[in-house]
PDB file of C-alpha atoms in Angstrom:
ATOM      1  CA  UNK A 456     -43.196  38.203  -5.420  1.00 99.00           C
ATOM      2  CA  UNK A 457     -43.351  41.260  -7.643  1.00 99.00           C
ATOM      3  CA  UNK A 458     -42.099  44.754  -6.778  1.00 99.00           C
ATOM      4  CA  UNK A 459     -43.647  47.498  -8.911  1.00 99.00           C
ATOM      5  CA  UNK A 460     -42.120  50.962  -8.786  1.00 98.00           C
ATOM      6  CA  UNK A 461     -43.145  54.227 -10.468  1.00 98.00           C
ATOM      7  CA  UNK A 462     -39.594  55.086 -11.451  1.00 97.00           C
ATOM      8  CA  UNK A 463     -38.530  55.472 -15.093  1.00 96.00           C
ATOM      9  CA  UNK A 464     -35.606  53.374 -16.358  1.00 96.00           C
ATOM     10  CA  UNK A 465     -33.395  56.492 -16.179  1.00 93.00           C
ATOM     11  CA  UNK A 466     -33.693  56.821 -12.375  1.00 92.00           C
ATOM     12  CA  UNK A 467     -30.539  55.221 -10.946  1.00 89.00           C
ATOM     13  CA  UNK A 468     -31.652  55.802  -7.337  1.00 89.00           C
ATOM     14  CA  UNK A 469     -33.754  52.633  -7.599  1.00 96.00           C
ATOM     15  CA  UNK A 470     -30.651  50.472  -8.094  1.00 96.00           C
ATOM     16  CA  UNK A 471     -30.372  50.208  -4.285  1.00 95.00           C
ATOM     17  CA  UNK A 472     -33.899  48.778  -4.086  1.00 98.00           C
ATOM     18  CA  UNK A 473     -33.217  46.393  -6.988  1.00 98.00           C
ATOM     19  CA  UNK A 474     -30.132  45.225  -5.111  1.00 98.00           C
ATOM     20  CA  UNK A 475     -32.104  44.877  -1.861  1.00 98.00           C
ATOM     21  CA  UNK A 476     -34.767  42.607  -3.362  1.00 99.00           C
ATOM     22  CA  UNK A 477     -32.054  40.440  -4.913  1.00 99.00           C
ATOM     23  CA  UNK A 478     -30.253  40.057  -1.552  1.00 98.00           C
ATOM     24  CA  UNK A 479     -33.537  39.379   0.267  1.00 99.00           C
ATOM     25  CA  UNK A 480     -34.644  36.931  -2.429  1.00 99.00           C
ATOM     26  CA  UNK A 481     -31.365  35.013  -2.150  1.00 99.00           C
ATOM     27  CA  UNK A 482     -31.487  34.959   1.653  1.00 99.00           C
ATOM     28  CA  UNK A 483     -35.153  33.921   1.823  1.00 99.00           C
ATOM     29  CA  UNK A 484     -34.863  31.548  -1.145  1.00 99.00           C
ATOM     30  CA  UNK A 485     -37.736  33.222  -3.011  1.00 99.00           C
ATOM     31  CA  UNK A 486     -37.957  34.896  -6.416  1.00 99.00           C
ATOM     32  CA  UNK A 487     -38.657  38.634  -6.632  1.00 99.00           C
ATOM     33  CA  UNK A 488     -39.262  40.393  -9.918  1.00 99.00           C
ATOM     34  CA  UNK A 489     -38.800  44.149 -10.408  1.00 99.00           C
ATOM     35  CA  UNK A 490     -41.212  45.893 -12.779  1.00 99.00           C
ATOM     36  CA  UNK A 491     -41.610  49.558 -13.652  1.00 99.00           C
ATOM     37  CA  UNK A 492     -43.035  51.844 -16.353  1.00 98.00           C
ATOM     38  CA  UNK A 493     -40.012  52.620 -18.616  1.00 98.00           C
ATOM     39  CA  UNK A 494     -40.896  56.332 -18.913  1.00 96.00           C
ATOM     40  CA  UNK A 495     -42.396  56.710 -15.434  1.00 96.00           C
ATOM     41  CA  UNK A 496     -45.937  56.962 -16.834  1.00 97.00           C
ATOM     42  CA  UNK A 497     -48.378  56.284 -13.981  1.00 97.00           C
ATOM     43  CA  UNK A 498     -51.185  54.958 -16.199  1.00 98.00           C
ATOM     44  CA  UNK A 499     -48.612  52.476 -17.488  1.00 98.00           C
ATOM     45  CA  UNK A 500     -47.736  51.620 -13.874  1.00 99.00           C
ATOM     46  CA  UNK A 501     -51.417  50.947 -13.120  1.00 99.00           C
ATOM     47  CA  UNK A 502     -51.502  48.473 -16.034  1.00 99.00           C
ATOM     48  CA  UNK A 503     -48.367  46.754 -14.693  1.00 99.00           C
ATOM     49  CA  UNK A 504     -50.086  46.290 -11.292  1.00 99.00           C
ATOM     50  CA  UNK A 505     -53.076  44.736 -13.071  1.00 99.00           C
ATOM     51  CA  UNK A 506     -50.811  42.405 -15.072  1.00 99.00           C
ATOM     52  CA  UNK A 507     -48.910  41.408 -11.917  1.00 99.00           C
ATOM     53  CA  UNK A 508     -52.188  40.652 -10.123  1.00 99.00           C
ATOM     54  CA  UNK A 509     -53.351  38.498 -13.035  1.00 99.00           C
ATOM     55  CA  UNK A 510     -50.164  36.414 -12.779  1.00 98.00           C
ATOM     56  CA  UNK A 511     -51.158  35.425  -9.209  1.00 98.00           C
ATOM     57  CA  UNK A 512     -47.990  36.137  -7.216  1.00 99.00           C
ATOM     58  CA  UNK A 513     -47.604  35.282  -3.509  1.00 98.00           C
ATOM     59  CA  UNK A 514     -47.289  38.985  -2.765  1.00 99.00           C
ATOM     60  CA  UNK A 515     -47.011  42.418  -4.370  1.00 99.00           C
ATOM     61  CA  UNK A 516     -44.767  45.260  -3.198  1.00 99.00           C
ATOM     62  CA  UNK A 517     -45.844  48.566  -4.746  1.00 99.00           C
ATOM     63  CA  UNK A 518     -45.334  52.329  -4.425  1.00 98.00           C
ATOM     64  CA  UNK A 519     -48.342  54.618  -4.007  1.00 97.00           C
ATOM     65  CA  UNK A 520     -47.045  57.147  -6.523  1.00 95.00           C
ATOM     66  CA  UNK A 521     -50.574  58.460  -7.096  1.00 94.00           C
ATOM     67  CA  UNK A 522     -53.380  57.206  -4.878  1.00 96.00           C
ATOM     68  CA  UNK A 523     -56.172  57.999  -7.339  1.00 97.00           C
ATOM     69  CA  UNK A 524     -54.490  56.327 -10.316  1.00 98.00           C
ATOM     70  CA  UNK A 525     -53.428  53.202  -8.410  1.00 98.00           C
ATOM     71  CA  UNK A 526     -56.349  52.755  -6.027  1.00 99.00           C
ATOM     72  CA  UNK A 527     -58.333  50.504  -8.400  1.00 99.00           C
ATOM     73  CA  UNK A 528     -55.501  48.136  -9.386  1.00 99.00           C
ATOM     74  CA  UNK A 529     -54.097  47.811  -5.835  1.00 99.00           C
ATOM     75  CA  UNK A 530     -57.453  47.204  -4.115  1.00 99.00           C
ATOM     76  CA  UNK A 531     -58.262  44.682  -6.856  1.00 99.00           C
ATOM     77  CA  UNK A 532     -55.094  42.736  -5.925  1.00 99.00           C
ATOM     78  CA  UNK A 533     -56.038  42.862  -2.230  1.00 99.00           C
ATOM     79  CA  UNK A 534     -59.604  41.740  -3.025  1.00 99.00           C
ATOM     80  CA  UNK A 535     -58.188  38.733  -4.849  1.00 98.00           C
ATOM     81  CA  UNK A 536     -56.360  37.697  -1.697  1.00 99.00           C
ATOM     82  CA  UNK A 537     -52.867  38.789  -2.735  1.00 99.00           C
ATOM     83  CA  UNK A 538     -50.898  40.237   0.219  1.00 99.00           C
ATOM     84  CA  UNK A 539     -49.712  43.772  -0.615  1.00 99.00           C
ATOM     85  CA  UNK A 540     -47.059  45.881   1.106  1.00 99.00           C
ATOM     86  CA  UNK A 541     -46.731  49.493  -0.014  1.00 99.00           C
ATOM     87  CA  UNK A 542     -43.342  51.200  -0.022  1.00 98.00           C
ATOM     88  CA  UNK A 543     -41.599  54.496  -0.706  1.00 94.00           C
ATOM     89  CA  UNK A 544     -44.275  56.889  -2.010  1.00 91.00           C
ATOM     90  CA  UNK A 545     -47.596  57.467  -0.337  1.00 90.00           C
ATOM     91  CA  UNK A 546     -48.664  57.652   3.290  1.00 92.00           C
ATOM     92  CA  UNK A 547     -49.456  55.126   5.976  1.00 95.00           C
ATOM     93  CA  UNK A 548     -53.087  56.294   5.858  1.00 96.00           C
ATOM     94  CA  UNK A 549     -53.265  55.672   2.100  1.00 97.00           C
ATOM     95  CA  UNK A 550     -51.720  52.244   2.581  1.00 98.00           C
ATOM     96  CA  UNK A 551     -54.413  51.350   5.109  1.00 98.00           C
ATOM     97  CA  UNK A 552     -57.153  52.708   2.821  1.00 99.00           C
ATOM     98  CA  UNK A 553     -55.914  50.400   0.050  1.00 99.00           C
ATOM     99  CA  UNK A 554     -56.073  47.384   2.347  1.00 99.00           C
ATOM    100  CA  UNK A 555     -52.300  46.791   2.307  1.00 99.00           C
ATOM    101  CA  UNK A 556     -50.615  44.877   5.138  1.00 99.00           C
ATOM    102  CA  UNK A 557     -48.287  47.767   5.962  1.00 99.00           C
ATOM    103  CA  UNK A 558     -46.272  50.662   4.566  1.00 99.00           C
ATOM    104  CA  UNK A 559     -42.463  50.818   4.572  1.00 98.00           C
ATOM    105  CA  UNK A 560     -41.182  54.294   3.814  1.00 97.00           C
ATOM    106  CA  UNK A 561     -40.378  57.777   4.925  1.00 94.00           C
ATOM    107  CA  UNK A 562     -43.120  60.232   5.947  1.00 92.00           C
ATOM    108  CA  UNK A 563     -42.352  62.827   3.271  1.00 91.00           C
ATOM    109  CA  UNK A 564     -43.800  65.959   4.867  1.00 94.00           C
ATOM    110  CA  UNK A 565     -41.966  65.173   8.121  1.00 94.00           C
ATOM    111  CA  UNK A 566     -38.695  64.649   6.249  1.00 96.00           C
ATOM    112  CA  UNK A 567     -39.069  68.004   4.476  1.00 98.00           C
ATOM    113  CA  UNK A 568     -39.992  69.730   7.733  1.00 98.00           C
ATOM    114  CA  UNK A 569     -36.977  68.282   9.580  1.00 97.00           C
ATOM    115  CA  UNK A 570     -34.740  69.383   6.691  1.00 98.00           C
ATOM    116  CA  UNK A 571     -36.145  72.908   6.883  1.00 99.00           C
ATOM    117  CA  UNK A 572     -35.650  73.040  10.650  1.00 98.00           C
ATOM    118  CA  UNK A 573     -32.029  72.037  10.128  1.00 98.00           C
ATOM    119  CA  UNK A 574     -31.493  74.698   7.441  1.00 98.00           C
ATOM    120  CA  UNK A 575     -33.003  77.378   9.658  1.00 98.00           C
ATOM    121  CA  UNK A 576     -30.960  76.346  12.699  1.00 98.00           C
ATOM    122  CA  UNK A 577     -27.663  76.005  10.829  1.00 98.00           C
ATOM    123  CA  UNK A 578     -27.866  78.942   8.427  1.00 98.00           C
ATOM    124  CA  UNK A 579     -30.875  81.069   9.375  1.00 98.00           C
ATOM    125  CA  UNK A 580     -32.558  80.149   6.087  1.00 98.00           C
ATOM    126  CA  UNK A 581     -35.900  81.896   5.406  1.00 98.00           C
ATOM    127  CA  UNK A 582     -36.210  81.448   1.609  1.00 98.00           C
ATOM    128  CA  UNK A 583     -35.411  78.565  -0.704  1.00 99.00           C
ATOM    129  CA  UNK A 584     -35.707  76.974  -4.112  1.00 99.00           C
ATOM    130  CA  UNK A 585     -37.215  73.494  -4.291  1.00 99.00           C
ATOM    131  CA  UNK A 586     -36.072  71.727  -7.470  1.00 99.00           C
ATOM    132  CA  UNK A 587     -38.891  69.272  -8.115  1.00 98.00           C
ATOM    133  CA  UNK A 588     -38.075  66.751 -10.842  1.00 97.00           C
ATOM    134  CA  UNK A 589     -41.209  64.606 -10.420  1.00 94.00           C
ATOM    135  CA  UNK A 590     -43.920  67.118  -9.643  1.00 94.00           C
ATOM    136  CA  UNK A 591     -46.756  64.774 -10.711  1.00 90.00           C
ATOM    137  CA  UNK A 592     -46.035  62.682  -7.596  1.00 86.00           C
ATOM    138  CA  UNK A 593     -47.796  64.302  -4.594  1.00 86.00           C
ATOM    139  CA  UNK A 594     -45.048  63.049  -2.251  1.00 86.00           C
ATOM    140  CA  UNK A 595     -42.588  65.391  -3.966  1.00 95.00           C
ATOM    141  CA  UNK A 596     -44.757  68.406  -3.195  1.00 96.00           C
ATOM    142  CA  UNK A 597     -45.061  67.283   0.451  1.00 95.00           C
ATOM    143  CA  UNK A 598     -41.256  67.361   0.710  1.00 97.00           C
ATOM    144  CA  UNK A 599     -41.150  70.961  -0.521  1.00 98.00           C
ATOM    145  CA  UNK A 600     -44.161  71.958   1.613  1.00 99.00           C
ATOM    146  CA  UNK A 601     -42.589  70.576   4.791  1.00 98.00           C
ATOM    147  CA  UNK A 602     -39.361  72.498   4.205  1.00 99.00           C
ATOM    148  CA  UNK A 603     -41.304  75.683   3.396  1.00 99.00           C
ATOM    149  CA  UNK A 604     -43.430  75.429   6.555  1.00 99.00           C
ATOM    150  CA  UNK A 605     -40.354  74.917   8.740  1.00 99.00           C
ATOM    151  CA  UNK A 606     -38.665  78.103   7.491  1.00 99.00           C
ATOM    152  CA  UNK A 607     -41.850  80.150   7.001  1.00 98.00           C
ATOM    153  CA  UNK A 608     -41.702  80.347   3.198  1.00 98.00           C
ATOM    154  CA  UNK A 609     -44.352  80.015   0.487  1.00 98.00           C
ATOM    155  CA  UNK A 610     -43.948  76.546  -1.028  1.00 98.00           C
ATOM    156  CA  UNK A 611     -45.730  77.268  -4.313  1.00 97.00           C
ATOM    157  CA  UNK A 612     -43.589  80.334  -5.044  1.00 97.00           C
ATOM    158  CA  UNK A 613     -40.400  78.468  -4.086  1.00 98.00           C
ATOM    159  CA  UNK A 614     -40.914  75.358  -6.218  1.00 98.00           C
ATOM    160  CA  UNK A 615     -39.995  74.778  -9.848  1.00 98.00           C
ATOM    161  CA  UNK A 616     -41.142  71.940 -12.088  1.00 98.00           C
ATOM    162  CA  UNK A 617     -37.666  71.079 -13.353  1.00 98.00           C
ATOM    163  CA  UNK A 618     -38.478  68.016 -15.457  1.00 97.00           C
ATOM    164  CA  UNK A 619     -35.906  65.194 -15.644  1.00 96.00           C
ATOM    165  CA  UNK A 620     -33.582  66.364 -18.416  1.00 98.00           C
ATOM    166  CA  UNK A 621     -30.228  67.330 -16.820  1.00 98.00           C
ATOM    167  CA  UNK A 622     -29.532  70.283 -19.153  1.00 98.00           C
ATOM    168  CA  UNK A 623     -33.030  71.641 -18.622  1.00 98.00           C
ATOM    169  CA  UNK A 624     -32.797  71.267 -14.832  1.00 99.00           C
ATOM    170  CA  UNK A 625     -29.506  73.144 -14.792  1.00 99.00           C
ATOM    171  CA  UNK A 626     -30.917  75.992 -16.914  1.00 99.00           C
ATOM    172  CA  UNK A 627     -34.080  76.303 -14.812  1.00 99.00           C
ATOM    173  CA  UNK A 628     -32.066  76.451 -11.575  1.00 99.00           C
ATOM    174  CA  UNK A 629     -29.768  79.128 -13.041  1.00 98.00           C
ATOM    175  CA  UNK A 630     -32.791  81.106 -14.272  1.00 98.00           C
ATOM    176  CA  UNK A 631     -34.503  80.973 -10.872  1.00 98.00           C
ATOM    177  CA  UNK A 632     -31.406  81.992  -8.925  1.00 98.00           C
ATOM    178  CA  UNK A 633     -30.736  84.854 -11.366  1.00 98.00           C
ATOM    179  CA  UNK A 634     -34.315  86.094 -10.961  1.00 98.00           C
ATOM    180  CA  UNK A 635     -34.251  85.544  -7.185  1.00 98.00           C
ATOM    181  CA  UNK A 636     -30.713  86.441  -6.043  1.00 97.00           C
ATOM    182  CA  UNK A 637     -31.720  86.528  -2.364  1.00 97.00           C
ATOM    183  CA  UNK A 638     -32.620  82.818  -2.290  1.00 98.00           C
ATOM    184  CA  UNK A 639     -31.264  81.437   0.991  1.00 98.00           C
ATOM    185  CA  UNK A 640     -31.161  77.727   0.230  1.00 99.00           C
ATOM    186  CA  UNK A 641     -31.650  75.078  -2.420  1.00 99.00           C
ATOM    187  CA  UNK A 642     -33.454  71.777  -1.808  1.00 99.00           C
ATOM    188  CA  UNK A 643     -33.290  69.019  -4.420  1.00 99.00           C
ATOM    189  CA  UNK A 644     -35.393  65.871  -4.272  1.00 98.00           C
ATOM    190  CA  UNK A 645     -32.851  63.250  -5.365  1.00 96.00           C
ATOM    191  CA  UNK A 646     -29.822  62.637  -7.603  1.00 95.00           C
ATOM    192  CA  UNK A 647     -31.864  63.397 -10.755  1.00 97.00           C
ATOM    193  CA  UNK A 648     -32.171  67.041  -9.696  1.00 98.00           C
ATOM    194  CA  UNK A 649     -29.150  67.252  -7.350  1.00 99.00           C
ATOM    195  CA  UNK A 650     -26.481  66.496  -9.976  1.00 98.00           C
ATOM    196  CA  UNK A 651     -27.521  69.204 -12.493  1.00 99.00           C
ATOM    197  CA  UNK A 652     -28.060  71.640  -9.598  1.00 99.00           C
ATOM    198  CA  UNK A 653     -24.464  71.062  -8.498  1.00 99.00           C
ATOM    199  CA  UNK A 654     -23.227  72.112 -11.944  1.00 98.00           C
ATOM    200  CA  UNK A 655     -25.636  75.081 -11.991  1.00 98.00           C
ATOM    201  CA  UNK A 656     -24.249  76.336  -8.668  1.00 98.00           C
ATOM    202  CA  UNK A 657     -20.707  75.843  -9.894  1.00 98.00           C
ATOM    203  CA  UNK A 658     -21.449  77.846 -13.046  1.00 98.00           C
ATOM    204  CA  UNK A 659     -23.092  80.617 -11.009  1.00 97.00           C
ATOM    205  CA  UNK A 660     -20.152  80.720  -8.578  1.00 97.00           C
ATOM    206  CA  UNK A 661     -22.430  79.705  -5.712  1.00 97.00           C
ATOM    207  CA  UNK A 662     -20.935  76.317  -4.785  1.00 97.00           C
ATOM    208  CA  UNK A 663     -20.469  76.308  -1.029  1.00 96.00           C
ATOM    209  CA  UNK A 664     -21.950  79.831  -0.859  1.00 96.00           C
ATOM    210  CA  UNK A 665     -25.629  78.863  -0.789  1.00 98.00           C
ATOM    211  CA  UNK A 666     -27.105  76.389   1.699  1.00 98.00           C
ATOM    212  CA  UNK A 667     -27.822  73.195  -0.229  1.00 99.00           C
ATOM    213  CA  UNK A 668     -29.675  70.142   1.048  1.00 99.00           C
ATOM    214  CA  UNK A 669     -30.932  67.157  -0.899  1.00 99.00           C
ATOM    215  CA  UNK A 670     -33.066  64.090  -0.544  1.00 97.00           C
ATOM    216  CA  UNK A 671     -31.292  60.802  -1.162  1.00 92.00           C
ATOM    217  CA  UNK A 672     -27.691  59.854  -1.838  1.00 90.00           C
ATOM    218  CA  UNK A 673     -25.347  59.017  -4.697  1.00 90.00           C
ATOM    219  CA  UNK A 674     -21.580  58.935  -5.167  1.00 89.00           C
ATOM    220  CA  UNK A 675     -21.640  62.493  -6.507  1.00 96.00           C
ATOM    221  CA  UNK A 676     -23.817  63.723  -3.622  1.00 96.00           C
ATOM    222  CA  UNK A 677     -21.477  62.035  -1.119  1.00 94.00           C
ATOM    223  CA  UNK A 678     -18.482  63.840  -2.669  1.00 96.00           C
ATOM    224  CA  UNK A 679     -20.318  67.177  -2.462  1.00 98.00           C
ATOM    225  CA  UNK A 680     -21.166  66.573   1.217  1.00 98.00           C
ATOM    226  CA  UNK A 681     -17.500  65.891   1.966  1.00 96.00           C
ATOM    227  CA  UNK A 682     -16.510  69.035   0.045  1.00 97.00           C
ATOM    228  CA  UNK A 683     -18.924  71.131   2.101  1.00 97.00           C
ATOM    229  CA  UNK A 684     -21.066  72.052  -0.938  1.00 98.00           C
ATOM    230  CA  UNK A 685     -24.088  69.999   0.180  1.00 99.00           C
ATOM    231  CA  UNK A 686     -24.995  70.323   3.867  1.00 99.00           C
ATOM    232  CA  UNK A 687     -26.940  67.078   4.106  1.00 98.00           C
ATOM    233  CA  UNK A 688     -28.434  64.174   2.210  1.00 97.00           C
ATOM    234  CA  UNK A 689     -31.734  62.890   3.588  1.00 96.00           C
ATOM    235  CA  UNK A 690     -31.425  59.162   3.814  1.00 93.00           C
ATOM    236  CA  UNK A 691     -34.748  57.320   3.583  1.00 92.00           C
ATOM    237  CA  UNK A 692     -32.789  54.057   3.593  1.00 93.00           C
ATOM    238  CA  UNK A 693     -34.222  52.633   0.376  1.00 94.00           C
ATOM    239  CA  UNK A 694     -32.421  49.364   1.006  1.00 96.00           C
ATOM    240  CA  UNK A 695     -34.898  48.689   3.827  1.00 97.00           C
ATOM    241  CA  UNK A 696     -37.806  49.564   1.515  1.00 98.00           C
ATOM    242  CA  UNK A 697     -36.788  46.756  -0.814  1.00 99.00           C
ATOM    243  CA  UNK A 698     -35.397  44.271   1.687  1.00 99.00           C
ATOM    244  CA  UNK A 699     -37.940  44.317   4.525  1.00 99.00           C
ATOM    245  CA  UNK A 700     -41.105  43.709   2.456  1.00 99.00           C
ATOM    246  CA  UNK A 701     -39.576  40.590   0.874  1.00 99.00           C
ATOM    247  CA  UNK A 702     -38.651  39.197   4.299  1.00 99.00           C
ATOM    248  CA  UNK A 703     -42.046  40.128   5.760  1.00 99.00           C
ATOM    249  CA  UNK A 704     -44.049  38.696   2.841  1.00 99.00           C
ATOM    250  CA  UNK A 705     -41.999  35.492   2.913  1.00 99.00           C
ATOM    251  CA  UNK A 706     -42.642  34.941   6.602  1.00 98.00           C
ATOM    252  CA  UNK A 707     -46.287  35.895   6.148  1.00 99.00           C
ATOM    253  CA  UNK A 708     -46.698  33.383   3.306  1.00 98.00           C
ATOM    254  CA  UNK A 709     -44.866  30.612   5.203  1.00 98.00           C
ATOM    255  CA  UNK A 710     -45.990  31.085   8.795  1.00 98.00           C
ATOM    256  CA  UNK A 711     -48.722  33.760   8.820  1.00 98.00           C
ATOM    257  CA  UNK A 712     -46.651  36.080  11.028  1.00 98.00           C
ATOM    258  CA  UNK A 713     -46.719  39.834  10.493  1.00 98.00           C
ATOM    259  CA  UNK A 714     -45.268  42.827  12.363  1.00 96.00           C
ATOM    260  CA  UNK A 715     -47.899  45.134  13.808  1.00 95.00           C
ATOM    261  CA  UNK A 716     -47.917  48.632  12.400  1.00 94.00           C
ATOM    262  CA  UNK A 717     -45.951  50.413   9.707  1.00 97.00           C
ATOM    263  CA  UNK A 718     -42.216  50.844   9.309  1.00 97.00           C
ATOM    264  CA  UNK A 719     -40.523  54.243   9.011  1.00 94.00           C
ATOM    265  CA  UNK A 720     -37.346  53.769   7.004  1.00 94.00           C
ATOM    266  CA  UNK A 721     -36.310  57.444   7.376  1.00 92.00           C
ATOM    267  CA  UNK A 722     -35.517  60.317   7.607  1.00 92.00           C
ATOM    268  CA  UNK A 723     -31.898  60.022   8.589  1.00 91.00           C
ATOM    269  CA  UNK A 724     -29.468  62.854   7.807  1.00 96.00           C
ATOM    270  CA  UNK A 725     -26.113  62.186   6.202  1.00 97.00           C
ATOM    271  CA  UNK A 726     -23.681  65.022   6.893  1.00 98.00           C
ATOM    272  CA  UNK A 727     -19.940  65.658   6.808  1.00 97.00           C
ATOM    273  CA  UNK A 728     -19.786  64.107  10.297  1.00 95.00           C
ATOM    274  CA  UNK A 729     -21.116  60.666   9.381  1.00 93.00           C
ATOM    275  CA  UNK A 730     -20.511  60.495   5.632  1.00 95.00           C
ATOM    276  CA  UNK A 731     -17.567  58.096   5.846  1.00 90.00           C
ATOM    277  CA  UNK A 732     -19.827  55.379   7.264  1.00 84.00           C
ATOM    278  CA  UNK A 733     -22.357  55.780   4.499  1.00 87.00           C
ATOM    279  CA  UNK A 734     -20.127  56.574   1.543  1.00 83.00           C
ATOM    280  CA  UNK A 735     -18.677  53.109   1.201  1.00 86.00           C
ATOM    281  CA  UNK A 736     -22.139  51.752   0.423  1.00 89.00           C
ATOM    282  CA  UNK A 737     -23.671  54.703  -1.488  1.00 81.00           C
ATOM    283  CA  UNK A 738     -25.656  53.558  -4.499  1.00 83.00           C
ATOM    284  CA  UNK A 739     -25.490  49.875  -3.479  1.00 90.00           C
ATOM    285  CA  UNK A 740     -26.867  49.502   0.040  1.00 91.00           C
ATOM    286  CA  UNK A 741     -27.387  53.180   0.917  1.00 84.00           C
TER     287      UNK A 741
END
């Protein structure tokens, strides 16, 4: 099997998924290869899907980082009789349109909306900054849009294209918060944007003063949750996104059995109350 992600080499969040496919491969006694575009270039990713298809694997696991860019290569794999499971990015509807067996992931708009509801209930939040470090991926915008709709804010005006360079992210967050001092909350979309945002808030003297939620987990995010600086980490349980497709494809290849329907791996919320359970496995299984 081949798992193809959209993530650049620099994105450590994917280590959990790499670990998951190794565990699943060992348990199922199958080989699973991880491939990705080194810089996160989606045209490059499309080429990798084509190359994987040409190698004739027993199954392909792939993210729908951009439906339009990947539609051709993924449907081509399906047309050639290769079973495909989509994971992580994209929607269940897109997965079906591509002819995939199923989608394993987190409905992104719903996750953002639930996060916004939580922020509003806990802190009366009505304005926010969404630090978007991968704005070319439509799923990232859905996360910000969901949060904005839940608190009644304008998503476009609340979102910055931060890029992936830590120093740049930090400076852009500081600039936004200086220009918009009444901002009620900050939402980051993963460790790539959360870590520099933590140092930006510290520099601005806002650590623990401004409501801060993030998607995903890391050791640093876990520490900030315990310290009361980050209110929650949205856990889409990436381990399941790597592990389950390998198990499902193996059983499908061997016995022709398949679960009916898609699999929602998240959202779950990691807070101060349940962090101890999760922390032990952050970055490895969680």
